[in-house]
Short mmCIF file of C-alpha atoms in Angstrom, two decimals:
data_model
loop_
_atom_site.label_atom_id
_atom_site.label_comp_id
_atom_site.label_asym_id
_atom_site.label_seq_id
_atom_site.Cartn_x
_atom_site.Cartn_y
_atom_site.Cartn_z
CA MET A 444 -24.54 2.37 -1.12
CA GLU A 445 -25.75 -0.74 -2.94
CA ARG A 446 -23.24 -0.10 -5.74
CA HIS A 447 -20.38 -0.13 -3.20
CA THR A 448 -21.38 -3.63 -2.13
CA GLU A 449 -22.31 -5.02 -5.54
CA HIS A 450 -19.16 -3.72 -7.24
CA SER A 451 -16.71 -3.94 -4.32
CA SER A 452 -13.84 -5.34 -6.46
CA PHE A 453 -14.21 -2.47 -8.92
CA ARG A 454 -14.29 0.03 -6.06
CA GLU A 455 -11.23 -1.53 -4.41
CA LYS A 456 -9.17 -1.12 -7.59
CA LEU A 457 -10.50 2.40 -8.14
CA ILE A 458 -9.48 3.49 -4.63
CA GLU A 459 -6.05 1.88 -5.12
CA HIS A 460 -5.50 3.75 -8.39
CA LEU A 461 -6.67 7.05 -6.91
CA PHE A 462 -4.33 6.55 -3.94
CA VAL A 463 -1.30 5.70 -6.08
CA GLY A 464 -2.15 8.59 -8.41
CA GLU A 465 -2.14 11.03 -5.48
CA LEU A 466 1.28 9.74 -4.35
CA LEU A 467 2.64 10.09 -7.90
CA LYS A 468 1.26 13.64 -8.02
CA ILE A 469 3.19 14.50 -4.85
CA ALA A 470 6.41 13.07 -6.33
CA TRP A 471 5.82 15.11 -9.49
CA LYS A 472 5.04 18.35 -7.68
CA ASN A 473 8.15 18.00 -5.53
CA GLY A 474 10.34 17.50 -8.58
CA ALA A 475 11.68 14.13 -7.44
CA CYS A 476 9.71 12.00 -9.89
CA ASP A 477 11.38 8.96 -8.32
CA LEU A 478 8.37 7.09 -6.97
CA GLU A 479 8.23 3.59 -8.41
CA VAL A 480 5.11 1.45 -8.20
CA ALA A 481 4.89 -2.32 -8.63
CA LYS A 482 2.23 -4.97 -8.10
CA PRO A 483 2.77 -8.54 -6.89
CA GLU A 484 2.06 -11.23 -9.47
CA VAL A 485 0.88 -13.55 -6.68
CA ASP A 486 -0.96 -12.29 -3.60
CA ASN A 487 0.20 -14.56 -0.79
CA SER A 488 2.14 -12.20 1.47
CA GLY A 489 -0.59 -9.71 2.24
CA TYR A 490 0.56 -6.65 0.32
CA ASP A 491 -1.24 -5.01 -2.59
CA VAL A 492 1.41 -2.66 -3.92
CA ILE A 493 5.16 -2.08 -3.65
CA LEU A 494 6.24 1.55 -3.48
CA GLU A 495 9.82 2.78 -3.68
CA SER A 496 11.17 6.28 -3.22
CA ASN A 497 14.19 7.85 -1.58
CA ARG A 498 15.88 4.40 -1.49
CA LEU A 499 13.06 3.04 0.69
CA VAL A 500 10.92 0.09 -0.40
CA ARG A 501 7.48 -0.22 1.18
CA HIS A 502 5.26 -3.31 0.83
CA VAL A 503 1.80 -1.87 1.42
CA GLN A 504 -1.44 -3.61 2.24
CA LEU A 505 -4.34 -1.32 1.34
CA LYS A 506 -7.71 -1.30 3.05
CA ALA A 507 -10.64 0.97 2.23
CA SER A 508 -13.79 2.09 4.02
CA TYR A 509 -16.26 4.81 3.21
CA LYS A 510 -16.65 7.65 5.68
CA GLY A 511 -19.33 6.82 8.19
CA GLY A 512 -18.84 3.07 7.72
CA LYS A 513 -19.02 0.83 10.76
CA THR A 514 -15.86 -1.21 10.15
CA SER A 515 -13.67 -1.04 13.24
CA ARG A 516 -11.13 -3.79 12.46
CA GLN A 517 -8.93 -4.89 9.59
CA LYS A 518 -7.29 -8.21 8.80
CA VAL A 519 -3.53 -8.27 8.19
CA HIS A 520 -1.42 -11.12 6.81
CA VAL A 521 1.47 -12.12 9.11
CA LYS A 522 3.86 -12.43 6.12
CA LEU A 523 3.68 -8.65 5.74
CA ALA A 524 5.96 -8.50 8.79
CA ASP A 525 8.62 -10.41 6.80
CA LYS A 526 8.89 -7.59 4.27
CA PRO A 527 11.23 -4.65 4.85
CA SER A 528 9.11 -1.68 5.85
CA GLY A 529 5.81 -3.51 5.43
CA CYS A 530 2.77 -1.46 6.42
CA VAL A 531 -1.00 -1.17 6.19
CA ILE A 532 -2.80 1.93 4.98
CA TRP A 533 -6.51 2.12 5.68
CA ILE A 534 -8.03 4.66 3.32
CA TYR A 535 -11.30 6.36 4.14
CA PHE A 536 -13.16 7.90 1.23
CA ASP A 537 -16.32 9.86 0.52
CA GLU A 538 -18.78 7.42 -1.05
CA ASN A 539 -20.22 10.09 -3.39
CA THR A 540 -17.15 12.08 -4.49
CA LEU A 541 -14.51 9.37 -3.85
CA GLU A 542 -12.32 12.02 -2.21
CA LEU A 543 -9.66 10.24 -0.17
CA GLY A 544 -8.90 10.78 3.50
CA PRO A 545 -8.38 10.56 6.32
CA PHE A 546 -5.90 7.69 6.27
CA TYR A 547 -4.97 5.28 9.04
CA TYR A 548 -1.49 3.80 9.21
CA PHE A 549 -0.11 0.69 10.86
CA GLY A 550 3.62 0.21 10.44
CA GLY A 551 7.03 1.37 11.50
CA LYS A 552 8.87 4.54 10.62
CA ALA A 553 10.39 4.82 7.13
CA GLY A 554 12.94 2.01 6.81
CA GLU A 555 11.65 0.08 9.84
CA PRO A 556 9.66 -3.18 9.79
CA LEU A 557 6.03 -3.69 10.68
CA PRO A 558 5.47 -3.77 14.44
CA ALA A 559 5.30 -7.31 15.84
CA LEU A 560 1.96 -9.04 15.44
CA ASP A 561 2.63 -11.40 18.37
CA GLY A 562 -0.33 -11.42 20.68
CA VAL A 563 -2.63 -9.79 18.13
CA LYS A 564 -5.96 -11.59 17.80
CA ILE A 565 -6.03 -14.40 15.22
CA ALA A 566 -8.78 -13.78 12.67
CA LYS A 567 -11.53 -16.26 11.93
CA HIS A 568 -13.30 -17.11 8.69
CA THR A 569 -16.43 -15.05 8.18
CA LYS A 570 -18.53 -18.11 7.26
CA GLY A 571 -18.96 -21.13 9.47
CA ASP A 572 -18.63 -24.77 8.47
CA SER A 573 -21.61 -27.17 8.40
CA ASP A 574 -21.73 -27.01 12.21
CA GLY A 575 -21.54 -23.22 12.24
CA LEU A 576 -17.97 -23.19 13.57
CA LYS A 577 -15.76 -20.45 12.23
CA ALA A 578 -12.22 -21.78 11.83
CA GLU A 579 -9.20 -19.69 12.72
CA ARG A 580 -7.07 -18.24 9.94
CA PRO A 581 -3.58 -18.80 11.40
CA ASN A 582 -1.79 -16.40 9.01
CA ILE A 583 -4.23 -13.54 9.49
CA ARG A 584 -4.36 -11.13 12.43
CA GLU A 585 -7.13 -8.71 13.29
CA LEU A 586 -6.16 -5.13 14.15
CA ASN A 587 -8.50 -2.69 15.84
CA LYS A 588 -8.79 0.83 14.51
CA GLY A 589 -7.15 2.09 17.71
CA GLN A 590 -3.92 0.32 16.71
CA PHE A 591 -3.67 2.54 13.62
CA HIS A 592 -2.27 6.08 13.54
CA ARG A 593 -4.53 8.69 11.87
CA ILE A 594 -3.01 10.74 9.05
CA ASP A 595 -5.12 13.56 7.66
CA THR A 596 -3.51 14.31 4.29
CA ILE A 597 -1.97 12.34 1.44
CA ALA A 598 1.15 14.55 1.71
CA ASN A 599 1.56 13.37 5.30
CA VAL A 600 1.09 9.76 4.16
CA TYR A 601 3.97 10.27 1.69
CA GLU A 602 6.15 11.62 4.49
CA VAL A 603 5.31 8.69 6.78
CA LEU A 604 6.15 6.24 3.99
CA PHE A 605 9.37 7.84 2.75
CA GLY A 606 10.49 10.54 5.16
CA GLU A 607 10.84 14.23 4.38
CA ILE A 608 9.59 15.28 0.95
#
């Protein structure tokens, strides 16, 4: 467990690569081989990866938690709603084997925008200022796990992102 905390940036990239690799494997196995993957040069709109398949472009914010973890909320950048078909995928993984799944999805159907974030709780900084006050982060919203839709398999994630395989 200590390694997951100490090397969280390494783990985050590893989970991202495993996730993208699984999506590419699905595209390969289905003979389409049309999945394109891109990364933003600057991270100021909340997404981690851009995926395109079947003429659909998805701007995806990735989140990761190990199975059994206590995290019940995720922070989402409001600019993600400005992107066509923006979405958030919360990936659960086994901390020993790194096997992925289940997945939790927040977004619209393939080709539809992110659901409105109006009225969603504004996130606060995790650390307080010198007086202990935690300032609001006006561009960040906090979603509860109950606002996400559970998806059990990576094949089903692909279908949610791009429609029928």
